[in-house]
Each structure stands twice: as C-alpha cells, then as structure tokens.
Amino acid sequence: MKKIMSYAVLAAFIGGAAAIGGYKLLEHKAENASLEEKQKVYFANNPLKISSAGAEDFVQAAAAVSPAVVHIKTTYSASGRSARSSSPFDMFDDFFGGGGRRMQRAPRAASGSGVILSEDGYIVTNNHVVDNAEKIDVILTDKRRMTAKVVGKDPNTDLALLKIEARGLPVVKMGNSDNVQVGEWVLAVGYPLDLQTTVTAGIVSAKARQIGILAQDQQQPLTEEEYEEYMRSGKVPERAANQSIESFIQTDAAINPGNSGGALVNANGELIGINSAIASQSGRNEGYGFAIPVNLAKKILDDFMRFGTVKRGYVGVSFRALDAEAAEQLNIKDLNGLYVNEVVPNGGAAAAGIQKGDIIKKVDGKVVSDAPDLQEKIGRMNPGDRVKLTVLRNGQMKDFNVTLKGESVNKLAANANSGSKAAVSAGASFAPASAEQKARYNVKNGVVVTNVQPGKAFDMYGIPQGLLITSVNGIAVNSAADVEKALPQTKNNMVNITGVSPNGTISYNYQAR
C-alpha cells in the first residue's frame, strides 16, 4: 500500500512538473508571437459579445473598446519636438494638442491616445505622438500610470509601437480595413482635449485619401554631395528612398486634438484604423478626420516586433495619377490609372519589363486609379514578394510579375525630394499638391514645399515649409520637374515665387545664388 502511495505521489509530482514546464514553454512562445497570434489566443478566451440588434446601437461596441484605449502623456526638452520648424499646413500639432511648433526654453508636455493590441502590453499609436519625446507615460482606464518604451516607429506611415510591462490587459480586436465601406457607421475612441475616454460616432465618408501631410512633414532635400553622387551613379541615397504612404480612411466622427493615435472601430467593436489627422482651419473638429487603415498597420507593427524597423519593398517606378488635366498634359486619352514617368534601372519593375509610358491599371487583379491605391497595397508587402501589375501599353493590356526590391532604388522619392541642381541650390524639396489641397485653396495647380534647408535661399528669404507654390517666374508648376525648369540655371537671376497660404496669396522675390 505504501509503494502504491509513493508511486501516486511520484506520478503527481512528475505530472505537475510537466505541466509547469509546458506552461513555461507556452509562455515563452507567447512572448515571441506576432500581434495577430497574440490576438487569436486572447479572443479565443475572451470572445467579443456584440449584439446584432441594430447597426446604430453602439453601446456594446463602445463598452468593449473603451477599456483598451489609453491616454499617452509625453514630455519634451527644448531641443526635442518643439524645436521643429512650423508649417502653415501642418495639421499634426493641432491634432496632437501641442499648440504649434515654437521654440521653448523649458520642457513641455503633450498628450495623445493609444490602442492596446495584446494583453502583455503592446500599444499602437502615431509616430508624431511620441517622436522625439524624452519620456512616454501611458495612463490606463483603471488610472494606473506606466512608463512606455518605443519598440519601433515609422514617420512614413505615422505609426509607432510601444510596450509597457503589464499582464492581463484588455485588448481591442483588429478587424479588416479592406472590408470597410463608404457610408458604414464607425466609432472614434480617444482622449480629445485632455478629457477622459470619449466616444463619438459617424460614418466612413471616403477611403484611400491622400492629403499630403506625411510628405510635408518627412521628406528631406538632397544635399549637393548626394545630388552629385546620384547623377554619377544613379543610386538614390537610402534616406531619400523612404516614401510616405497615405491611404487614409476619412470619417466624419468628431475627433479633436488628443484623439491622435486612438481607435477607429466598426459597429462590431473591431479596430479598422488608427486616427491620425484632421482637416481643419481652426485646429478643432470641422467634419473630417483621417485614420491609418489597420491592414497597413498590421504589416508595419509586425516588422517593428521582428526587426525594430520597417522592411519595405519597392516596385521601382515613379508615376503620376491620371485625371483630365494630367491626360491633357501627357497627350493621352486615358483618365484612369497610374502613368509611369520613369523606371528605375536595376529595380523590380525594370527586371519585369515595365516601361516608361505604361499605365498601371491593376495590382494583383484589383483596379487602381490613384496613388494611395498602389502605395497601400505595396506598403503591406516585403522585399522579395511578388506582385502582378496589369498595365495598358499601346492599347493592349499586359500582365507583369514584379519582384519587389529592398535596395535604395526608389526614384519616386527622389523625384519628390527634387534632384535638380536648381532645387538643391534653392535648398528645398517639393511634392505635387493633392486634389484636396488644391480644392482647399481654390487653385488648379501647385507643388507643396516639403522641406526647407537651413541657410539656403528659401530659408534666407523666408519661404516656409508647407507653402503651396502655384508659379515660379510666372510659369505654372505641378511637379518638382516643373520647378526645376522654371528656376534659373545661372546665378544672380531674380526669382519670383507665387504661393497660397491660409492668409491668402503670397509673392516672394529673391536672387538666385
């Protein structure tokens, strides 16, 4: 009898040890799982319970999401975020609650929102919420305050991933932004105006919106040395190869400063976007907000967890979205698709056989009509992935399988950053004005000054970053190439720049150096 008892105790001990070992193994696997894998485990044990009683009843969806949307408080030094140059078109500071980008001597603080994606403390927010912050605090809905570390951040999509040391946190379920429909009811959840958790409702008013805000804030001009190297070798500098990706979900749900980084969810309580910007003259809600699609965010966040940075694949073309105006300028009949301006030597498109003058009509069988359509789809892919481009060439549709490359061969960014000697001399970079920007300022053409280099002509003569330039020396401009042609190629020539700002039409005159 004693032997039987001993065996029973031994078996129980071995079984317990095995269970503990198995638990530790599963815990280790969970630590290294992707966010989607973490979410599958979480929602298998914590299924969403949203009633289908009515599409306009958001009570249960709001209750499911609100506990997992957090308040983010950031602190900056005098040389941090507040030291960046101001822009008359910059919507980020107003949305973020920073009150403008002016030099400050004392440390300053700001606030935004974030969304918990895993019960072990991974939180998504906007890059501009945490960029250059000395300290990042996360305040949970149960009033706990924790210091967060940055896992990764990407200015080209305005996304950042944070981590706090906590367990058993509530989680927002990631949905599928491809299924979002214009007219669909959505909720915006965040911490506007430094208030506590706030939920507002509206509809999706548009998809794949490009508003030019990331290009204005992030692009940098080529230096003279980089330009000379580019002209010699044809290789774009790595920092210039990064390109902003804008394909926002537009909504009329009321969002205000402080909502940045918060959740945009559907009526089922599923995350479909990360609120990022507002279109506003006053800095407060005027009817339009913009959110980063969650399907794009999934790839970026996964890269953050695996590499700490983003691994991008490039098609290797520069292109222009077609409309009636563009078709007239290019002397073509097509009004839809993406016109290939240039093909990067040794890039994926060149290897596949894409040619200058081709019109990209489809990506993996799906129709594309504007830049965001292509940029978001490619933005979800990695170097080495293959994509099928359907192009119109000489009146016939042709399919090409393009293998995306990760090298710095993306000439589209170089075009936007302006590789001309005239533009380098001016010390500025340019991007085509979006349709929304042109409509806002009631102009038919223009380029936006995306960056002004200190000490160069534009800086010395007070031409601001963010200015929408309509003409140079009396010549209408629509691209960096137009600016290059209009600027004088010799020194000591007078230059006249005409642009528009919130204060109206402005004219600048300076002498080329």
Short mmCIF file of C-alpha atoms in Angstrom, two decimals:
data_model
loop_
_atom_site.label_atom_id
_atom_site.label_comp_id
_atom_site.label_asym_id
_atom_site.label_seq_id
_atom_site.Cartn_x
_atom_site.Cartn_y
_atom_site.Cartn_z
CA MET A 1 0.00 0.00 0.00
CA LYS A 2 2.86 2.37 0.82
CA LYS A 3 4.52 1.63 -2.54
CA ILE A 4 1.30 2.41 -4.36
CA MET A 5 1.02 5.71 -2.47
CA SER A 6 4.66 6.52 -3.26
CA TYR A 7 4.10 5.86 -6.95
CA ALA A 8 0.99 8.03 -6.85
CA VAL A 9 2.89 10.93 -5.24
CA LEU A 10 5.76 10.48 -7.73
CA ALA A 11 3.33 10.46 -10.66
CA ALA A 12 1.61 13.57 -9.34
CA PHE A 13 4.98 15.31 -8.93
CA ILE A 14 6.07 14.38 -12.47
CA GLY A 15 2.70 15.47 -13.88
CA GLY A 16 2.91 18.78 -12.04
CA ALA A 17 6.46 19.39 -13.24
CA ALA A 18 5.44 18.60 -16.79
CA ALA A 19 2.50 20.99 -16.53
CA ILE A 20 4.73 23.76 -15.20
CA GLY A 21 7.28 23.08 -17.92
CA GLY A 22 4.56 23.10 -20.57
CA TYR A 23 3.18 26.37 -19.19
CA LYS A 24 6.63 27.96 -19.29
CA LEU A 25 7.10 26.75 -22.87
CA LEU A 26 3.75 28.22 -23.91
CA GLU A 27 4.59 31.44 -22.07
CA HIS A 28 7.88 31.66 -23.99
CA LYS A 29 6.09 31.04 -27.29
CA ALA A 30 3.53 33.71 -26.42
CA GLU A 31 6.30 36.23 -25.77
CA ASN A 32 7.65 35.71 -29.29
CA ALA A 33 4.30 35.51 -31.05
CA SER A 34 3.13 38.13 -33.54
CA LEU A 35 0.40 40.57 -32.57
CA GLU A 36 -2.14 38.65 -34.66
CA GLU A 37 -1.20 35.39 -32.93
CA LYS A 38 -1.48 37.08 -29.52
CA GLN A 39 -4.92 38.38 -30.52
CA LYS A 40 -6.12 34.93 -31.62
CA VAL A 41 -5.21 33.48 -28.23
CA TYR A 42 -6.77 36.40 -26.35
CA PHE A 43 -10.10 36.42 -28.19
CA ALA A 44 -10.36 32.62 -28.12
CA ASN A 45 -10.56 33.02 -24.34
CA ASN A 46 -12.37 36.40 -24.39
CA PRO A 47 -14.82 36.38 -27.33
CA LEU A 48 -16.46 39.67 -28.30
CA LYS A 49 -20.13 39.75 -27.35
CA ILE A 50 -21.68 42.38 -29.60
CA SER A 51 -25.43 42.21 -30.22
CA SER A 52 -26.74 42.45 -33.79
CA ALA A 53 -29.90 44.18 -32.55
CA GLY A 54 -29.23 47.27 -34.66
CA ALA A 55 -26.40 48.85 -36.63
CA GLU A 56 -26.90 52.17 -34.84
CA ASP A 57 -26.67 50.76 -31.32
CA PHE A 58 -23.04 51.30 -30.31
CA VAL A 59 -23.36 50.68 -26.57
CA GLN A 60 -21.76 47.24 -26.55
CA ALA A 61 -19.09 48.15 -29.09
CA ALA A 62 -18.10 51.23 -27.06
CA ALA A 63 -18.02 49.18 -23.86
CA ALA A 64 -15.80 46.54 -25.48
CA VAL A 65 -13.29 49.01 -26.92
CA SER A 66 -13.02 51.86 -24.39
CA PRO A 67 -11.08 49.95 -21.66
CA ALA A 68 -8.28 49.20 -24.17
CA VAL A 69 -7.80 52.76 -25.42
CA VAL A 70 -5.17 54.55 -23.33
CA HIS A 71 -4.09 58.11 -22.64
CA ILE A 72 -0.48 58.87 -23.66
CA LYS A 73 1.41 61.70 -21.96
CA THR A 74 4.75 62.80 -23.40
CA THR A 75 7.45 65.15 -22.17
CA TYR A 76 9.85 67.04 -24.44
CA SER A 77 13.04 69.00 -23.92
CA ALA A 78 13.68 72.39 -25.53
CA SER A 79 15.66 70.65 -28.29
CA GLY A 80 13.03 67.96 -28.92
CA ARG A 81 9.75 68.04 -30.76
CA SER A 82 9.02 71.71 -30.03
CA ALA A 83 12.17 72.76 -31.85
CA ARG A 84 10.94 71.57 -35.24
CA SER A 85 10.02 74.18 -37.81
CA SER A 86 6.42 75.28 -38.17
CA SER A 87 4.28 74.83 -41.27
CA PRO A 88 1.07 76.70 -42.18
CA PHE A 89 -0.37 73.42 -43.48
CA ASP A 90 0.71 71.25 -40.54
CA MET A 91 -2.31 69.50 -39.06
CA PHE A 92 -0.34 67.22 -36.73
CA ASP A 93 0.36 69.73 -33.93
CA ASP A 94 -3.22 70.93 -33.76
CA PHE A 95 -4.46 67.34 -33.70
CA PHE A 96 -1.87 66.25 -31.17
CA GLY A 97 -2.63 69.12 -28.81
CA GLY A 98 0.83 70.69 -28.92
CA GLY A 99 -0.38 74.19 -29.71
CA GLY A 100 2.07 74.89 -32.52
CA ARG A 101 5.74 74.18 -33.08
CA ARG A 102 7.55 77.11 -31.48
CA MET A 103 10.87 77.09 -29.71
CA GLN A 104 10.54 76.60 -25.96
CA ARG A 105 13.21 77.00 -23.32
CA ALA A 106 11.54 74.84 -20.69
CA PRO A 107 10.47 71.20 -21.15
CA ARG A 108 6.91 70.88 -22.39
CA ALA A 109 4.30 68.17 -22.34
CA ALA A 110 1.61 66.98 -24.73
CA SER A 111 -0.91 64.19 -24.91
CA GLY A 112 -2.44 61.74 -27.34
CA SER A 113 -4.09 58.32 -27.41
CA GLY A 114 -3.09 54.71 -27.99
CA VAL A 115 -4.71 51.29 -28.51
CA ILE A 116 -3.76 48.13 -26.60
CA LEU A 117 -3.30 45.22 -29.02
CA SER A 118 -2.06 42.48 -26.68
CA GLU A 119 -2.67 41.63 -23.05
CA ASP A 120 1.09 41.77 -22.37
CA GLY A 121 1.33 45.48 -23.14
CA TYR A 122 1.89 46.23 -26.84
CA ILE A 123 0.26 49.54 -27.76
CA VAL A 124 -0.11 51.18 -31.19
CA THR A 125 -0.14 54.96 -31.57
CA ASN A 126 1.05 57.59 -34.05
CA ASN A 127 4.71 58.33 -34.65
CA HIS A 128 4.05 62.04 -34.22
CA VAL A 129 2.59 61.37 -30.76
CA VAL A 130 5.89 60.04 -29.42
CA ASP A 131 8.52 61.34 -31.85
CA ASN A 132 11.48 62.97 -30.00
CA ALA A 133 9.78 62.53 -26.62
CA GLU A 134 12.12 62.26 -23.62
CA LYS A 135 9.54 60.35 -21.59
CA ILE A 136 6.36 58.49 -22.56
CA ASP A 137 3.74 57.70 -19.91
CA VAL A 138 0.69 55.53 -20.54
CA ILE A 139 -2.37 56.03 -18.34
CA LEU A 140 -4.76 53.08 -18.32
CA THR A 141 -8.52 53.37 -17.82
CA ASP A 142 -8.07 51.97 -14.29
CA LYS A 143 -5.84 55.04 -13.62
CA ARG A 144 -2.56 53.12 -13.45
CA ARG A 145 0.33 55.14 -14.91
CA MET A 146 3.22 53.30 -16.58
CA THR A 147 6.33 54.33 -18.49
CA ALA A 148 6.42 53.01 -22.04
CA LYS A 149 9.37 52.21 -24.27
CA VAL A 150 9.35 52.56 -28.05
CA VAL A 151 9.60 49.24 -29.91
CA GLY A 152 9.61 50.90 -33.32
CA LYS A 153 8.38 53.98 -35.15
CA ASP A 154 7.92 54.94 -38.79
CA PRO A 155 7.39 58.53 -39.97
CA ASN A 156 6.41 57.34 -43.45
CA THR A 157 3.18 55.79 -42.18
CA ASP A 158 2.99 57.80 -38.92
CA LEU A 159 2.85 54.63 -36.82
CA ALA A 160 4.65 53.70 -33.60
CA LEU A 161 4.57 50.61 -31.37
CA LEU A 162 5.02 51.00 -27.61
CA LYS A 163 5.48 48.42 -24.84
CA ILE A 164 4.56 48.63 -21.17
CA GLU A 165 5.37 45.98 -18.57
CA ALA A 166 1.94 44.65 -17.65
CA ARG A 167 -0.18 41.50 -17.89
CA GLY A 168 -3.86 40.74 -18.29
CA LEU A 169 -4.68 43.98 -20.11
CA PRO A 170 -7.89 44.48 -22.14
CA VAL A 171 -7.38 44.31 -25.90
CA VAL A 172 -9.04 45.81 -28.99
CA LYS A 173 -9.61 43.24 -31.73
CA MET A 174 -8.04 44.06 -35.09
CA GLY A 175 -10.54 43.94 -37.95
CA ASN A 176 -10.19 44.02 -41.73
CA SER A 177 -9.99 47.53 -43.22
CA ASP A 178 -10.38 46.13 -46.75
CA ASN A 179 -13.99 45.35 -45.87
CA VAL A 180 -14.78 48.91 -44.78
CA GLN A 181 -17.50 50.53 -46.90
CA VAL A 182 -18.21 54.21 -47.55
CA GLY A 183 -21.32 55.05 -45.52
CA GLU A 184 -20.56 52.48 -42.81
CA TRP A 185 -21.04 53.53 -39.19
CA VAL A 186 -17.84 53.88 -37.15
CA LEU A 187 -16.75 54.99 -33.68
CA ALA A 188 -13.74 57.13 -32.78
CA VAL A 189 -12.38 56.44 -29.28
CA GLY A 190 -9.66 58.51 -27.63
CA TYR A 191 -8.72 61.31 -25.24
CA PRO A 192 -9.57 64.60 -27.02
CA LEU A 193 -8.70 67.94 -25.41
CA ASP A 194 -7.18 66.12 -22.41
CA LEU A 195 -10.59 64.76 -21.44
CA GLN A 196 -11.19 61.21 -20.22
CA THR A 197 -12.17 58.42 -22.63
CA THR A 198 -14.52 59.87 -25.26
CA VAL A 199 -16.55 58.01 -27.88
CA THR A 200 -18.01 59.71 -30.96
CA ALA A 201 -19.91 58.23 -33.90
CA GLY A 202 -20.01 58.97 -37.61
CA ILE A 203 -19.72 57.31 -40.98
CA VAL A 204 -16.88 56.49 -43.34
CA SER A 205 -17.04 59.33 -45.85
CA ALA A 206 -14.18 58.19 -48.15
CA LYS A 207 -11.37 55.65 -48.48
CA ALA A 208 -7.79 55.81 -49.82
CA ARG A 209 -7.49 59.53 -49.10
CA GLN A 210 -4.11 61.22 -49.72
CA ILE A 211 -3.80 64.62 -48.02
CA GLY A 212 -0.06 65.24 -48.36
CA ILE A 213 0.61 65.65 -44.65
CA LEU A 214 3.28 62.94 -44.32
CA ALA A 215 5.18 64.16 -47.37
CA GLN A 216 5.23 67.70 -45.98
CA ASP A 217 6.49 66.58 -42.61
CA GLN A 218 9.07 63.98 -43.54
CA GLN A 219 10.78 64.49 -46.88
CA GLN A 220 14.29 65.94 -46.91
CA PRO A 221 16.11 67.56 -49.84
CA LEU A 222 19.23 66.02 -51.36
CA THR A 223 22.46 67.72 -50.39
CA GLU A 224 24.77 68.90 -53.16
CA GLU A 225 27.10 65.95 -52.48
CA GLU A 226 24.20 63.48 -52.62
CA TYR A 227 22.97 65.04 -55.84
CA GLU A 228 26.41 64.72 -57.49
CA GLU A 229 26.63 61.07 -56.40
CA TYR A 230 23.09 60.43 -57.66
CA MET A 231 23.93 61.95 -61.07
CA ARG A 232 27.14 59.88 -61.27
CA SER A 233 25.81 56.50 -60.13
CA GLY A 234 22.04 56.76 -60.46
CA LYS A 235 21.67 55.40 -56.90
CA VAL A 236 19.25 57.18 -54.62
CA PRO A 237 20.54 57.84 -51.06
CA GLU A 238 18.96 55.43 -48.58
CA ARG A 239 17.33 58.17 -46.51
CA ALA A 240 15.72 59.63 -49.64
CA ALA A 241 14.37 56.27 -50.75
CA ASN A 242 11.86 56.19 -47.90
CA GLN A 243 8.46 57.33 -49.10
CA SER A 244 5.39 58.30 -47.14
CA ILE A 245 2.32 56.12 -47.58
CA GLU A 246 -1.04 57.85 -47.30
CA SER A 247 -4.24 55.91 -47.86
CA PHE A 248 -6.41 57.25 -45.06
CA ILE A 249 -9.92 56.24 -44.10
CA GLN A 250 -11.87 59.51 -43.97
CA THR A 251 -14.63 59.83 -41.39
CA ASP A 252 -16.96 62.49 -40.04
CA ALA A 253 -16.90 61.08 -36.49
CA ALA A 254 -15.95 64.05 -34.29
CA ILE A 255 -12.24 63.97 -33.41
CA ASN A 256 -10.17 66.72 -31.86
CA PRO A 257 -6.64 67.42 -30.57
CA GLY A 258 -5.64 64.48 -28.36
CA ASN A 259 -7.52 61.86 -30.40
CA SER A 260 -4.31 61.19 -32.34
CA GLY A 261 -3.31 57.53 -32.03
CA GLY A 262 -6.76 56.49 -30.87
CA ALA A 263 -9.08 53.83 -32.25
CA LEU A 264 -11.45 53.93 -35.20
CA VAL A 265 -13.71 50.89 -34.84
CA ASN A 266 -16.71 49.45 -36.66
CA ALA A 267 -20.10 48.65 -35.14
CA ASN A 268 -18.79 45.21 -34.16
CA GLY A 269 -16.09 46.74 -31.96
CA GLU A 270 -13.25 45.79 -34.33
CA LEU A 271 -10.31 48.11 -34.96
CA ILE A 272 -10.30 49.31 -38.57
CA GLY A 273 -7.98 52.33 -38.27
CA ILE A 274 -5.68 54.47 -36.14
CA ASN A 275 -6.86 58.09 -36.01
CA SER A 276 -4.05 60.29 -37.29
CA ALA A 277 -5.06 63.74 -38.55
CA ILE A 278 -7.86 66.23 -39.06
CA ALA A 279 -8.57 68.64 -41.92
CA SER A 280 -9.23 71.87 -40.10
CA GLN A 281 -8.63 75.59 -40.42
CA SER A 282 -9.23 76.14 -36.70
CA GLY A 283 -7.42 73.12 -35.27
CA ARG A 284 -10.71 71.70 -33.97
CA ASN A 285 -13.20 69.28 -35.48
CA GLU A 286 -14.75 70.63 -38.69
CA GLY A 287 -16.15 67.39 -40.01
CA TYR A 288 -13.25 65.37 -41.43
CA GLY A 289 -10.82 63.04 -39.72
CA PHE A 290 -8.30 60.63 -41.20
CA ALA A 291 -7.26 57.19 -39.94
CA ILE A 292 -4.49 54.79 -41.00
CA PRO A 293 -6.06 51.51 -42.24
CA VAL A 294 -5.42 48.66 -39.83
CA ASN A 295 -4.39 46.28 -42.64
CA LEU A 296 -1.46 48.57 -43.44
CA ALA A 297 -0.69 48.92 -39.74
CA LYS A 298 -0.52 45.13 -39.25
CA LYS A 299 2.50 44.81 -41.56
CA ILE A 300 4.29 47.80 -40.03
CA LEU A 301 3.69 46.60 -36.46
CA ASP A 302 4.81 43.07 -37.31
CA ASP A 303 8.07 44.50 -38.70
CA PHE A 304 8.56 46.51 -35.52
CA MET A 305 8.27 43.35 -33.41
CA ARG A 306 10.56 41.29 -35.67
CA PHE A 307 13.18 43.85 -36.71
CA GLY A 308 12.58 47.06 -34.72
CA THR A 309 12.20 48.89 -38.05
CA VAL A 310 10.23 48.61 -41.30
CA LYS A 311 11.40 46.42 -44.18
CA ARG A 312 9.96 47.89 -47.37
CA GLY A 313 9.70 46.52 -50.85
CA TYR A 314 9.75 48.83 -53.86
CA VAL A 315 8.28 48.42 -57.33
CA GLY A 316 10.92 50.75 -58.77
CA VAL A 317 8.89 53.28 -60.75
CA SER A 318 7.81 56.89 -60.47
CA PHE A 319 4.26 57.53 -61.57
CA ARG A 320 1.53 60.11 -61.89
CA ALA A 321 -2.15 59.54 -61.19
CA LEU A 322 -4.26 60.28 -64.24
CA ASP A 323 -7.18 62.70 -64.49
CA ALA A 324 -8.46 65.00 -67.23
CA GLU A 325 -5.75 67.61 -66.56
CA ALA A 326 -2.90 65.07 -66.48
CA ALA A 327 -4.17 63.30 -69.61
CA GLU A 328 -4.22 66.61 -71.49
CA GLN A 329 -0.66 67.44 -70.41
CA LEU A 330 0.58 63.97 -71.37
CA ASN A 331 -1.44 63.98 -74.61
CA ILE A 332 -3.16 60.67 -73.86
CA LYS A 333 -6.82 59.66 -73.76
CA ASP A 334 -6.91 57.58 -70.58
CA LEU A 335 -8.29 59.28 -67.48
CA ASN A 336 -7.76 56.43 -65.01
CA GLY A 337 -4.68 54.60 -63.80
CA LEU A 338 -1.09 55.49 -62.92
CA TYR A 339 1.14 56.81 -65.71
CA VAL A 340 4.74 55.54 -65.38
CA ASN A 341 7.07 58.56 -65.61
CA GLU A 342 10.31 56.64 -65.10
CA VAL A 343 11.54 53.11 -64.45
CA VAL A 344 14.43 52.75 -62.01
CA PRO A 345 17.43 50.95 -63.52
CA ASN A 346 18.00 47.56 -61.85
CA GLY A 347 14.70 47.85 -59.98
CA GLY A 348 11.95 45.25 -59.80
CA ALA A 349 9.81 46.89 -62.46
CA ALA A 350 12.72 47.17 -64.91
CA ALA A 351 13.55 43.49 -64.45
CA ALA A 352 9.92 42.54 -65.10
CA GLY A 353 9.70 44.60 -68.31
CA ILE A 354 7.68 47.64 -67.21
CA GLN A 355 8.41 50.64 -69.47
CA LYS A 356 8.12 54.42 -69.28
CA GLY A 357 4.70 55.43 -70.65
CA ASP A 358 2.92 52.30 -69.38
CA ILE A 359 -0.31 52.97 -67.49
CA ILE A 360 -0.77 50.78 -64.41
CA LYS A 361 -4.41 49.67 -64.29
CA LYS A 362 -4.47 46.83 -61.74
CA VAL A 363 -2.44 45.47 -58.83
CA ASP A 364 -2.96 41.74 -58.21
CA GLY A 365 -6.17 41.94 -60.22
CA LYS A 366 -7.63 44.92 -58.32
CA VAL A 367 -8.24 48.19 -60.15
CA VAL A 368 -6.08 51.16 -59.09
CA SER A 369 -6.94 54.71 -60.02
CA ASP A 370 -4.89 56.84 -57.66
CA ALA A 371 -1.54 56.81 -55.86
CA PRO A 372 -2.90 55.62 -52.46
CA ASP A 373 -4.36 52.51 -54.09
CA LEU A 374 -0.92 51.34 -55.18
CA GLN A 375 1.06 52.68 -52.22
CA GLU A 376 -1.05 50.96 -49.57
CA LYS A 377 -1.03 47.62 -51.38
CA ILE A 378 2.75 47.70 -51.87
CA GLY A 379 3.19 49.08 -48.34
CA ARG A 380 1.84 45.80 -46.94
CA MET A 381 4.50 43.77 -48.76
CA ASN A 382 8.13 42.89 -48.09
CA PRO A 383 11.28 42.81 -50.21
CA GLY A 384 11.19 39.61 -52.27
CA ASP A 385 7.38 39.49 -52.50
CA ARG A 386 5.89 39.24 -55.98
CA VAL A 387 3.10 41.46 -57.25
CA LYS A 388 1.20 41.27 -60.56
CA LEU A 389 0.87 44.62 -62.32
CA THR A 390 -1.59 44.92 -65.19
CA VAL A 391 -0.62 47.80 -67.49
CA LEU A 392 -2.01 49.38 -70.62
CA ARG A 393 0.62 49.61 -73.38
CA ASN A 394 -0.13 50.67 -76.95
CA GLY A 395 -3.82 50.00 -76.46
CA GLN A 396 -3.34 46.47 -75.06
CA MET A 397 -3.49 45.15 -71.50
CA LYS A 398 -0.40 43.23 -70.36
CA ASP A 399 0.45 41.45 -67.09
CA PHE A 400 3.90 41.68 -65.46
CA ASN A 401 5.08 39.84 -62.35
CA VAL A 402 7.30 42.20 -60.37
CA THR A 403 9.57 41.04 -57.54
CA LEU A 404 9.84 43.88 -55.03
CA LYS A 405 13.35 45.00 -54.14
CA GLY A 406 14.56 46.41 -50.86
CA GLU A 407 17.55 48.33 -52.15
CA SER A 408 17.54 52.12 -52.25
CA VAL A 409 16.41 52.32 -55.85
CA ASN A 410 13.09 54.06 -55.32
CA LYS A 411 13.31 57.02 -57.64
CA LEU A 412 9.78 58.12 -56.84
CA ALA A 413 11.06 59.53 -53.57
CA ALA A 414 13.98 61.14 -55.36
CA ASN A 415 11.59 62.92 -57.71
CA ALA A 416 9.54 64.17 -54.80
CA ASN A 417 12.67 65.28 -53.00
CA SER A 418 13.89 67.03 -56.15
CA GLY A 419 17.24 66.01 -57.55
CA SER A 420 17.81 69.09 -59.70
CA LYS A 421 20.74 71.43 -59.22
CA ALA A 422 18.40 74.41 -59.26
CA ALA A 423 16.25 72.95 -56.46
CA VAL A 424 19.34 71.91 -54.47
CA SER A 425 20.58 75.47 -54.78
CA ALA A 426 17.23 76.77 -53.56
CA GLY A 427 17.53 74.43 -50.58
CA ALA A 428 14.04 72.99 -50.79
CA SER A 429 12.14 69.85 -51.75
CA PHE A 430 8.73 69.64 -53.38
CA ALA A 431 5.77 67.29 -53.72
CA PRO A 432 2.74 67.64 -56.03
CA ALA A 433 -0.23 69.26 -54.29
CA SER A 434 -3.04 66.81 -53.62
CA ALA A 435 -6.53 67.32 -55.02
CA GLU A 436 -7.75 68.15 -51.51
CA GLN A 437 -5.08 70.82 -51.05
CA LYS A 438 -5.87 72.42 -54.41
CA ALA A 439 -9.59 72.41 -53.64
CA ARG A 440 -8.98 73.87 -50.18
CA TYR A 441 -7.09 76.85 -51.58
CA ASN A 442 -9.12 77.12 -54.79
CA VAL A 443 -6.17 76.65 -57.16
CA LYS A 444 -5.82 74.43 -60.24
CA ASN A 445 -2.14 73.56 -59.88
CA GLY A 446 0.75 73.66 -57.43
CA VAL A 447 3.51 71.94 -55.51
CA VAL A 448 4.00 71.88 -51.77
CA VAL A 449 7.33 72.84 -50.21
CA THR A 450 8.04 69.68 -48.21
CA ASN A 451 11.27 70.86 -46.61
CA VAL A 452 13.41 73.99 -46.36
CA GLN A 453 17.14 73.53 -45.76
CA PRO A 454 18.65 75.98 -43.21
CA GLY A 455 20.99 78.57 -44.72
CA LYS A 456 19.81 78.05 -48.31
CA ALA A 457 17.84 80.50 -50.47
CA PHE A 458 14.29 79.53 -49.45
CA ASP A 459 15.25 79.72 -45.78
CA MET A 460 17.06 83.05 -46.12
CA TYR A 461 14.15 84.67 -47.94
CA GLY A 462 11.51 83.36 -45.56
CA ILE A 463 9.76 80.90 -47.88
CA PRO A 464 8.12 78.45 -45.44
CA GLN A 465 7.84 74.70 -45.44
CA GLY A 466 4.25 73.79 -46.32
CA LEU A 467 3.72 76.67 -48.75
CA LEU A 468 1.68 75.65 -51.80
CA ILE A 469 3.58 77.18 -54.75
CA THR A 470 1.43 77.87 -57.81
CA SER A 471 4.00 79.52 -60.10
CA VAL A 472 7.73 80.16 -60.44
CA ASN A 473 8.78 83.11 -62.60
CA GLY A 474 5.26 83.25 -63.98
CA ILE A 475 5.26 79.57 -65.02
CA ALA A 476 2.59 77.29 -63.51
CA VAL A 477 4.14 74.33 -61.64
CA ASN A 478 2.75 70.87 -60.84
CA SER A 479 5.88 68.87 -60.02
CA ALA A 480 9.48 69.16 -58.87
CA ALA A 481 10.50 68.88 -62.53
CA ASP A 482 8.37 71.96 -63.33
CA VAL A 483 10.10 73.89 -60.56
CA GLU A 484 13.48 72.84 -61.95
CA LYS A 485 12.61 74.13 -65.42
CA ALA A 486 11.26 77.41 -64.09
CA LEU A 487 14.16 78.19 -61.74
CA PRO A 488 17.14 79.95 -63.36
CA GLN A 489 20.14 77.77 -64.10
CA THR A 490 22.64 80.61 -63.60
CA LYS A 491 23.50 82.77 -60.62
CA ASN A 492 22.29 86.30 -59.83
CA ASN A 493 18.96 85.95 -61.66
CA MET A 494 15.83 87.19 -59.90
CA VAL A 495 13.27 84.57 -58.93
CA ASN A 496 9.58 85.23 -58.32
CA ILE A 497 7.65 82.64 -56.30
CA THR A 498 3.85 82.87 -56.02
CA GLY A 499 2.06 80.68 -53.49
CA VAL A 500 -1.00 80.39 -51.27
CA SER A 501 -1.34 80.01 -47.52
CA PRO A 502 -4.22 80.28 -45.04
CA ASN A 503 -3.68 84.06 -45.21
CA GLY A 504 -4.12 84.24 -48.99
CA THR A 505 -1.81 84.66 -51.98
CA ILE A 506 1.84 85.47 -51.21
CA SER A 507 4.66 86.54 -53.52
CA TYR A 508 8.39 86.13 -52.83
CA ASN A 509 11.31 87.61 -54.77
CA TYR A 510 14.91 86.57 -54.28
CA GLN A 511 18.18 86.44 -56.20
CA ALA A 512 19.45 83.04 -57.32
CA ARG A 513 22.81 82.17 -55.83
#
